[in-house]
Amino acid sequence: MGRGRLGARPGGAGSGQQRARGLPEAGEAVTASQRLAELGIELPDVVPPVASYTPAVRQGDVVYTAGQLPLVAGALLHTGKVGDGDGLVSEADAHAAARVAALNAVAAAASAAGGVDNIARVVKVVGFVASEATFTGQPRVINGASDVLQEIFGDAGVHARSAVGVAVLPMDAPVEVELIVEVTTP
Amino acid sequence: MGRGRLGARPGGAGSGQQRARGLPEAGEAVTASQRLAELGIELPDVVPPVASYTPAVRQGDVVYTAGQLPLVAGALLHTGKVGDGDGLVSEADAHAAARVAALNAVAAAASAAGGVDNIARVVKVVGFVASEATFTGQPRVINGASDVLQEIFGDAGVHARSAVGVAVLPMDAPVEVELIVEVTTP
Amino acid sequence: MGRGRLGARPGGAGSGQQRARGLPEAGEAVTASQRLAELGIELPDVVPPVASYTPAVRQGDVVYTAGQLPLVAGALLHTGKVGDGDGLVSEADAHAAARVAALNAVAAAASAAGGVDNIARVVKVVGFVASEATFTGQPRVINGASDVLQEIFGDAGVHARSAVGVAVLPMDAPVEVELIVEVTTP
């Protein structure tokens, strides 16, 4: 589980940084909204569904999100299939897209949870990567989602995950990310 | 959530129609079996699994269905990949297939729930669309599933959803639909 | 549900074999670890995640595993897409790979459950098969996973399941298997 610890990643919201900026010491709770502020991330508005469904549903202590695309203000950050070669989305761009899709998923989950600080932990992530037939780096792409979840939620952001390469995604998006999160009962 | 309200869709089981046919007024509970009768839909028999599994499993208050194909009396409604062009399944035919797959999924969920009226709400839908590489209309295809769920369950049929385009599906089906539903404890 | 009964499959841990080897009679509980011993299966070590996630997460009475590849001692049992033809993974090899991936998934679930005997039942399996465009035998491939789960857990191993054919999988694996299991509260 060490991968999810604060400070375990270069550039993450490490405990050293937290002390330097006056955030809580080890042992004190750091909320997701404090980490978002620390990271300079503003959660996006919930993306309206592109069809007949809703962005997230709560069932008991669990929230399921809809599959989220890398939409920024209504436009896809990148389009196309991921791979090496002309006309394909690079792995680096796909990684950035996975991060955006994950932020949209957090916004969706937060809306059903009554706020991001009611998300107790991230349980499961499924990341679909629209993949050219020879591209096998789906795990590195979906790390764009996994890493930002751990930046926001710390240890509680460490999740089980599946990453698969699919033929094509809605709107020709390169990635689609869905979450299952546990929420606190307010 | 307005998309899921009764009467919000053309052709849906609107409140006006309900009054005209003597169904309950607003504020009275309408059961799923009443809506099925209103819609003239008879749930199919549960499709026997095509392999070593069972159509649906209950865990606590949740039922998970197996992925359901658009089988009618044992035969696929359509076969092939979805897209524009010769030899492909049209978007309209795929939409119809998604509706059939969703009805099979409701039948499977109902069998594990002890009846369709024990389904308290639809939580999550995943729709896989066997897609030609340039087809990006998976959300419109899977609306065939989402819309019939809302026709049957009203607001309780509004769900989180992922739609993805995959390479190929069992038996060369154009779509596969799986559900997570919440059930009442009888 | 008959498919999941002990003794229903050739080569399974049937009740006749159990009696012959001194295992419990019908009506006595047989644990998963007893069945593993009977089957001569040693659960593998948990496969370290190939990226920023953890092998399994418990939420309430449920454990979700990460998608598991057919890794044996760190190497894939087979690589490539499944289909008929030169350079493709045969259905038989893919079936064997699905069995290995499922054992890795059981090991992951057991680690989060505090031991394999705390797995009360298998709820859901999703099996992704990297498929050549004309290969439609995904259910037969994923039976390699489903059958070993029923060998280990008996009736409690019978699950809901989705099998889909995807474009390509991480590390060029032919299959990826994820589980949702119910665990007993110790």
CSV table of N, CA and C in Angstrom, one decimal, chain C residues 10-121:
chain,number,residue,atom,x,y,z
C,10,PRO,N,-17.1,-32.8,-15.2
C,10,PRO,CA,-16.1,-33.8,-15.2
C,10,PRO,C,-14.8,-33.3,-14.7
C,11,GLY,N,-14.2,-34.0,-13.8
C,11,GLY,CA,-12.9,-33.6,-13.3
C,11,GLY,C,-13.1,-32.6,-12.1
C,12,GLY,N,-14.3,-32.2,-11.8
C,12,GLY,CA,-14.5,-31.3,-10.6
C,12,GLY,C,-14.3,-32.0,-9.3
C,13,ALA,N,-14.4,-31.3,-8.2
C,13,ALA,CA,-14.2,-31.8,-6.9
C,13,ALA,C,-15.5,-32.5,-6.5
C,14,GLY,N,-15.9,-33.5,-7.1
C,14,GLY,CA,-17.2,-34.2,-6.9
C,14,GLY,C,-17.3,-34.8,-5.6
C,15,SER,N,-18.6,-35.1,-5.2
C,15,SER,CA,-18.8,-35.6,-3.8
C,15,SER,C,-18.3,-37.0,-3.7
C,16,GLY,N,-18.3,-37.8,-4.8
C,16,GLY,CA,-17.7,-39.1,-4.8
C,16,GLY,C,-16.2,-39.1,-4.5
C,17,GLN,N,-15.5,-38.2,-5.2
C,17,GLN,CA,-14.1,-38.1,-4.9
C,17,GLN,C,-13.9,-37.7,-3.4
C,18,GLN,N,-14.7,-36.8,-2.9
C,18,GLN,CA,-14.5,-36.3,-1.6
C,18,GLN,C,-14.6,-37.4,-0.6
C,19,ARG,N,-15.7,-38.3,-0.8
C,19,ARG,CA,-15.8,-39.4,0.1
C,19,ARG,C,-14.6,-40.3,0.1
C,20,ALA,N,-14.1,-40.6,-1.2
C,20,ALA,CA,-13.0,-41.5,-1.3
C,20,ALA,C,-11.8,-40.9,-0.6
C,21,ARG,N,-11.6,-39.6,-0.5
C,21,ARG,CA,-10.4,-39.0,0.1
C,21,ARG,C,-10.7,-38.6,1.5
C,22,GLY,N,-11.8,-38.9,2.1
C,22,GLY,CA,-12.0,-38.6,3.4
C,22,GLY,C,-12.5,-37.2,3.7
C,23,LEU,N,-12.9,-36.5,2.6
C,23,LEU,CA,-13.4,-35.1,2.8
C,23,LEU,C,-14.8,-35.2,3.4
C,24,PRO,N,-15.3,-34.0,3.8
C,24,PRO,CA,-16.6,-34.0,4.5
C,24,PRO,C,-17.7,-34.6,3.6
C,25,GLU,N,-18.7,-35.2,4.3
C,25,GLU,CA,-19.9,-35.7,3.6
C,25,GLU,C,-20.8,-34.5,3.3
C,26,ALA,N,-21.8,-34.8,2.4
C,26,ALA,CA,-22.8,-33.8,2.1
C,26,ALA,C,-23.4,-33.3,3.4
C,27,GLY,N,-23.6,-32.0,3.5
C,27,GLY,CA,-24.1,-31.4,4.7
C,27,GLY,C,-23.0,-30.8,5.6
C,28,GLU,N,-21.8,-31.3,5.5
C,28,GLU,CA,-20.7,-30.7,6.2
C,28,GLU,C,-20.1,-29.6,5.3
C,29,ALA,N,-19.6,-28.6,6.0
C,29,ALA,CA,-19.0,-27.5,5.2
C,29,ALA,C,-17.7,-27.9,4.7
C,30,VAL,N,-17.4,-27.6,3.4
C,30,VAL,CA,-16.1,-27.8,2.8
C,30,VAL,C,-15.6,-26.4,2.6
C,31,THR,N,-14.4,-26.1,3.1
C,31,THR,CA,-13.8,-24.8,2.9
C,31,THR,C,-13.1,-24.7,1.6
C,32,ALA,N,-12.9,-23.4,1.2
C,32,ALA,CA,-12.2,-23.2,-0.1
C,32,ALA,C,-10.8,-23.7,0.1
C,33,SER,N,-10.2,-23.6,1.2
C,33,SER,CA,-8.8,-24.1,1.3
C,33,SER,C,-8.7,-25.6,1.3
C,34,GLN,N,-9.8,-26.2,1.8
C,34,GLN,CA,-9.9,-27.7,1.6
C,34,GLN,C,-10.0,-28.1,0.2
C,35,ARG,N,-10.8,-27.3,-0.6
C,35,ARG,CA,-11.0,-27.7,-2.0
C,35,ARG,C,-9.7,-27.4,-2.8
C,36,LEU,N,-9.0,-26.3,-2.4
C,36,LEU,CA,-7.7,-26.1,-3.1
C,36,LEU,C,-6.8,-27.2,-2.9
C,37,ALA,N,-6.7,-27.7,-1.7
C,37,ALA,CA,-5.8,-28.9,-1.4
C,37,ALA,C,-6.3,-30.1,-2.2
C,38,GLU,N,-7.6,-30.3,-2.2
C,38,GLU,CA,-8.2,-31.4,-2.9
C,38,GLU,C,-7.8,-31.3,-4.4
C,39,LEU,N,-7.8,-30.1,-4.9
C,39,LEU,CA,-7.6,-29.9,-6.4
C,39,LEU,C,-6.1,-29.8,-6.7
C,40,GLY,N,-5.3,-29.8,-5.7
C,40,GLY,CA,-3.8,-29.7,-5.9
C,40,GLY,C,-3.5,-28.3,-6.4
C,41,ILE,N,-4.3,-27.3,-6.1
C,41,ILE,CA,-4.0,-25.9,-6.5
C,41,ILE,C,-3.4,-25.2,-5.4
C,42,GLU,N,-2.2,-24.6,-5.6
C,42,GLU,CA,-1.7,-23.6,-4.6
C,42,GLU,C,-1.9,-22.2,-5.1
C,43,LEU,N,-2.6,-21.4,-4.3
C,43,LEU,CA,-2.8,-20.0,-4.8
C,43,LEU,C,-1.5,-19.3,-5.0
C,44,PRO,N,-1.4,-18.6,-6.0
C,44,PRO,CA,-0.2,-17.8,-6.3
C,44,PRO,C,0.0,-16.7,-5.3
C,45,ASP,N,1.2,-16.2,-5.2
C,45,ASP,CA,1.4,-14.9,-4.5
C,45,ASP,C,0.6,-13.8,-5.2
C,46,VAL,N,0.2,-12.8,-4.4
C,46,VAL,CA,-0.5,-11.7,-5.0
C,46,VAL,C,0.4,-11.0,-6.1
C,47,VAL,N,-0.1,-10.8,-7.3
C,47,VAL,CA,0.7,-10.2,-8.3
C,47,VAL,C,0.8,-8.7,-7.9
C,48,PRO,N,2.0,-8.1,-7.9
C,48,PRO,CA,2.2,-6.7,-7.6
C,48,PRO,C,1.5,-5.9,-8.7
C,49,PRO,N,0.8,-4.8,-8.4
C,49,PRO,CA,0.2,-4.0,-9.4
C,49,PRO,C,1.3,-3.6,-10.4
C,50,VAL,N,0.9,-3.5,-11.7
C,50,VAL,CA,1.8,-3.0,-12.7
C,50,VAL,C,1.7,-1.5,-12.8
C,51,ALA,N,0.9,-0.8,-12.0
C,51,ALA,CA,0.9,0.6,-12.0
C,51,ALA,C,0.3,1.1,-10.7
C,52,SER,N,-0.2,2.4,-10.6
C,52,SER,CA,-0.5,3.1,-9.4
C,52,SER,C,-1.9,2.6,-8.8
C,53,TYR,N,-1.9,1.4,-8.3
C,53,TYR,CA,-3.1,0.9,-7.7
C,53,TYR,C,-2.8,-0.3,-6.8
C,54,THR,N,-3.8,-0.9,-6.2
C,54,THR,CA,-3.6,-1.9,-5.3
C,54,THR,C,-4.4,-3.2,-5.8
C,55,PRO,N,-4.0,-4.4,-5.4
C,55,PRO,CA,-4.6,-5.6,-6.0
C,55,PRO,C,-6.1,-5.8,-5.7
C,56,ALA,N,-6.6,-5.3,-4.5
C,56,ALA,CA,-7.9,-5.5,-4.1
C,56,ALA,C,-8.3,-4.5,-3.0
C,57,VAL,N,-9.6,-4.1,-3.0
C,57,VAL,CA,-10.1,-3.2,-1.9
C,57,VAL,C,-11.3,-3.8,-1.4
C,58,ARG,N,-11.4,-3.8,0.0
C,58,ARG,CA,-12.7,-4.2,0.6
C,58,ARG,C,-13.5,-3.0,0.9
C,59,GLN,N,-14.8,-3.1,0.6
C,59,GLN,CA,-15.8,-2.0,1.0
C,59,GLN,C,-17.0,-2.7,1.6
C,60,GLY,N,-17.2,-2.5,2.9
C,60,GLY,CA,-18.3,-3.2,3.5
C,60,GLY,C,-18.0,-4.7,3.4
C,61,ASP,N,-19.0,-5.5,3.0
C,61,ASP,CA,-18.8,-6.9,2.9
C,61,ASP,C,-18.4,-7.4,1.5
C,62,VAL,N,-17.9,-6.5,0.7
C,62,VAL,CA,-17.5,-6.8,-0.7
C,62,VAL,C,-16.1,-6.5,-0.9
C,63,VAL,N,-15.4,-7.3,-1.7
C,63,VAL,CA,-14.0,-7.0,-2.2
C,63,VAL,C,-14.1,-6.9,-3.7
C,64,TYR,N,-13.5,-5.9,-4.2
C,64,TYR,CA,-13.3,-5.6,-5.6
C,64,TYR,C,-11.8,-5.9,-5.9
C,65,THR,N,-11.6,-6.7,-6.9
C,65,THR,CA,-10.2,-6.9,-7.3
C,65,THR,C,-9.8,-6.0,-8.5
C,66,ALA,N,-8.5,-5.7,-8.6
C,66,ALA,CA,-8.0,-5.2,-9.9
C,66,ALA,C,-8.2,-6.2,-11.0
C,67,GLY,N,-8.2,-5.7,-12.2
C,67,GLY,CA,-8.1,-6.6,-13.3
C,67,GLY,C,-6.8,-7.4,-13.3
C,68,GLN,N,-6.9,-8.7,-13.4
C,68,GLN,CA,-5.8,-9.6,-13.3
C,68,GLN,C,-5.4,-10.2,-14.6
C,69,LEU,N,-4.1,-10.2,-14.9
C,69,LEU,CA,-3.6,-10.8,-16.1
C,69,LEU,C,-3.1,-12.2,-15.8
C,70,PRO,N,-2.9,-13.0,-16.9
C,70,PRO,CA,-2.4,-14.4,-16.7
C,70,PRO,C,-0.9,-14.5,-16.5
C,71,LEU,N,-0.5,-13.9,-15.4
C,71,LEU,CA,0.9,-13.8,-15.0
C,71,LEU,C,1.2,-15.0,-14.1
C,72,VAL,N,2.3,-15.7,-14.5
C,72,VAL,CA,2.9,-16.8,-13.6
C,72,VAL,C,4.3,-16.4,-13.3
C,73,ALA,N,4.6,-16.2,-12.0
C,73,ALA,CA,5.9,-15.8,-11.6
C,73,ALA,C,6.4,-14.6,-12.4
C,74,GLY,N,5.5,-13.6,-12.7
C,74,GLY,CA,5.9,-12.4,-13.3
C,74,GLY,C,5.9,-12.4,-14.8
C,75,ALA,N,5.6,-13.5,-15.5
C,75,ALA,CA,5.6,-13.6,-16.9
C,75,ALA,C,4.2,-14.0,-17.4
C,76,LEU,N,3.8,-13.5,-18.5
C,76,LEU,CA,2.5,-13.9,-19.1
C,76,LEU,C,2.6,-15.3,-19.6
C,77,LEU,N,1.5,-16.1,-19.3
C,77,LEU,CA,1.4,-17.4,-19.8
C,77,LEU,C,1.4,-17.4,-21.4
C,78,HIS,N,0.6,-16.5,-21.9
C,78,HIS,CA,0.6,-16.3,-23.4
C,78,HIS,C,0.5,-14.8,-23.7
C,79,THR,N,0.8,-14.4,-24.9
C,79,THR,CA,0.6,-13.0,-25.3
C,79,THR,C,0.0,-13.0,-26.7
C,80,GLY,N,-0.8,-12.0,-26.9
C,80,GLY,CA,-1.4,-11.8,-28.2
C,80,GLY,C,-2.9,-11.8,-28.2
C,81,LYS,N,-3.5,-11.7,-29.4
C,81,LYS,CA,-5.0,-11.7,-29.5
C,81,LYS,C,-5.5,-13.1,-29.8
C,82,VAL,N,-6.7,-13.3,-29.3
C,82,VAL,CA,-7.3,-14.7,-29.4
C,82,VAL,C,-8.0,-14.8,-30.7
C,83,GLY,N,-7.9,-15.9,-31.4
C,83,GLY,CA,-8.6,-16.2,-32.6
C,83,GLY,C,-8.0,-17.4,-33.3
C,84,ASP,N,-8.5,-17.6,-34.5
C,84,ASP,CA,-8.1,-18.8,-35.3
C,84,ASP,C,-7.1,-18.3,-36.3
C,85,GLY,N,-5.9,-18.8,-36.3
C,85,GLY,CA,-5.0,-18.4,-37.4
C,85,GLY,C,-3.6,-18.2,-36.9
C,86,ASP,N,-2.7,-18.0,-37.8
C,86,ASP,CA,-1.3,-17.8,-37.5
C,86,ASP,C,-1.1,-16.6,-36.6
C,87,GLY,N,-0.2,-16.8,-35.6
C,87,GLY,CA,0.1,-15.6,-34.8
C,87,GLY,C,-0.9,-15.2,-33.7
C,88,LEU,N,-2.0,-16.0,-33.7
C,88,LEU,CA,-3.0,-15.7,-32.7
C,88,LEU,C,-3.0,-16.7,-31.6
C,89,VAL,N,-3.5,-16.3,-30.4
C,89,VAL,CA,-3.6,-17.2,-29.3
C,89,VAL,C,-4.8,-18.1,-29.5
C,90,SER,N,-4.6,-19.4,-29.4
C,90,SER,CA,-5.8,-20.3,-29.6
C,90,SER,C,-6.8,-20.2,-28.5
C,91,GLU,N,-8.0,-20.7,-28.8
C,91,GLU,CA,-9.0,-20.7,-27.7
C,91,GLU,C,-8.6,-21.5,-26.5
C,92,ALA,N,-8.0,-22.6,-26.8
C,92,ALA,CA,-7.5,-23.5,-25.7
C,92,ALA,C,-6.5,-22.8,-24.8
C,93,ASP,N,-5.5,-22.1,-25.4
C,93,ASP,CA,-4.5,-21.4,-24.7
C,93,ASP,C,-5.2,-20.2,-23.9
C,94,ALA,N,-6.1,-19.6,-24.5
C,94,ALA,CA,-6.8,-18.5,-23.9
C,94,ALA,C,-7.6,-18.9,-22.7
C,95,HIS,N,-8.2,-20.1,-22.8
C,95,HIS,CA,-9.0,-20.7,-21.7
C,95,HIS,C,-8.0,-21.0,-20.5
C,96,ALA,N,-6.8,-21.5,-20.8
C,96,ALA,CA,-5.9,-21.8,-19.8
C,96,ALA,C,-5.4,-20.4,-19.1
C,97,ALA,N,-5.3,-19.4,-19.9
C,97,ALA,CA,-4.8,-18.1,-19.4
C,97,ALA,C,-5.9,-17.5,-18.5
C,98,ALA,N,-7.2,-17.7,-18.9
C,98,ALA,CA,-8.3,-17.2,-18.1
C,98,ALA,C,-8.3,-17.9,-16.7
C,99,ARG,N,-8.0,-19.2,-16.7
C,99,ARG,CA,-7.9,-19.9,-15.4
C,99,ARG,C,-6.8,-19.3,-14.5
C,100,VAL,N,-5.6,-19.0,-15.1
C,100,VAL,CA,-4.5,-18.4,-14.4
C,100,VAL,C,-4.9,-17.0,-13.9
C,101,ALA,N,-5.5,-16.2,-14.7
C,101,ALA,CA,-5.9,-14.9,-14.3
C,101,ALA,C,-6.9,-15.0,-13.1
C,102,ALA,N,-7.8,-15.9,-13.2
C,102,ALA,CA,-8.8,-16.1,-12.1
C,102,ALA,C,-8.1,-16.5,-10.8
C,103,LEU,N,-7.1,-17.3,-10.9
C,103,LEU,CA,-6.4,-17.7,-9.6
C,103,LEU,C,-5.7,-16.5,-9.1
C,104,ASN,N,-5.1,-15.7,-9.9
C,104,ASN,CA,-4.5,-14.4,-9.4
C,104,ASN,C,-5.5,-13.5,-8.8
C,105,ALA,N,-6.7,-13.5,-9.4
C,105,ALA,CA,-7.8,-12.7,-8.8
C,105,ALA,C,-8.2,-13.2,-7.4
C,106,VAL,N,-8.3,-14.6,-7.3
C,106,VAL,CA,-8.7,-15.2,-6.0
C,106,VAL,C,-7.6,-14.8,-5.0
C,107,ALA,N,-6.3,-14.9,-5.4
C,107,ALA,CA,-5.2,-14.5,-4.5
C,107,ALA,C,-5.4,-13.1,-4.0
C,108,ALA,N,-5.7,-12.2,-4.9
C,108,ALA,CA,-5.8,-10.8,-4.6
C,108,ALA,C,-7.0,-10.6,-3.7
C,109,ALA,N,-8.1,-11.2,-4.0
C,109,ALA,CA,-9.3,-11.1,-3.1
C,109,ALA,C,-9.1,-11.6,-1.7
C,110,ALA,N,-8.4,-12.8,-1.7
C,110,ALA,CA,-8.1,-13.4,-0.4
C,110,ALA,C,-7.2,-12.5,0.5
C,111,SER,N,-6.3,-11.8,-0.2
C,111,SER,CA,-5.4,-10.9,0.6
C,111,SER,C,-6.2,-9.8,1.2
C,112,ALA,N,-7.2,-9.3,0.6
C,112,ALA,CA,-8.0,-8.2,1.1
C,112,ALA,C,-9.1,-8.7,2.1
C,113,ALA,N,-9.4,-10.0,2.0
C,113,ALA,CA,-10.4,-10.6,2.8
C,113,ALA,C,-9.8,-11.2,4.1
C,114,GLY,N,-8.5,-11.3,4.2
C,114,GLY,CA,-7.9,-11.9,5.3
C,114,GLY,C,-7.8,-13.4,5.2
C,115,GLY,N,-7.8,-13.9,4.0
C,115,GLY,CA,-7.7,-15.4,3.8
C,115,GLY,C,-8.8,-15.9,2.8
C,116,VAL,N,-8.5,-16.9,2.1
C,116,VAL,CA,-9.4,-17.4,1.1
C,116,VAL,C,-10.7,-17.9,1.7
C,117,ASP,N,-10.6,-18.4,2.9
C,117,ASP,CA,-11.8,-19.0,3.6
C,117,ASP,C,-12.8,-17.9,4.1
C,118,ASN,N,-12.3,-16.7,4.0
C,118,ASN,CA,-13.3,-15.6,4.3
C,118,ASN,C,-14.0,-15.1,3.1
C,119,ILE,N,-13.8,-15.7,1.9
C,119,ILE,CA,-14.6,-15.4,0.8
C,119,ILE,C,-15.9,-16.2,0.8
C,120,ALA,N,-17.0,-15.5,1.0
C,120,ALA,CA,-18.3,-16.2,1.2
C,120,ALA,C,-18.9,-16.6,-0.1
C,121,ARG,N,-18.7,-15.8,-1.1
C,121,ARG,CA,-19.2,-16.2,-2.4
C,121,ARG,C,-18.6,-15.3,-3.5
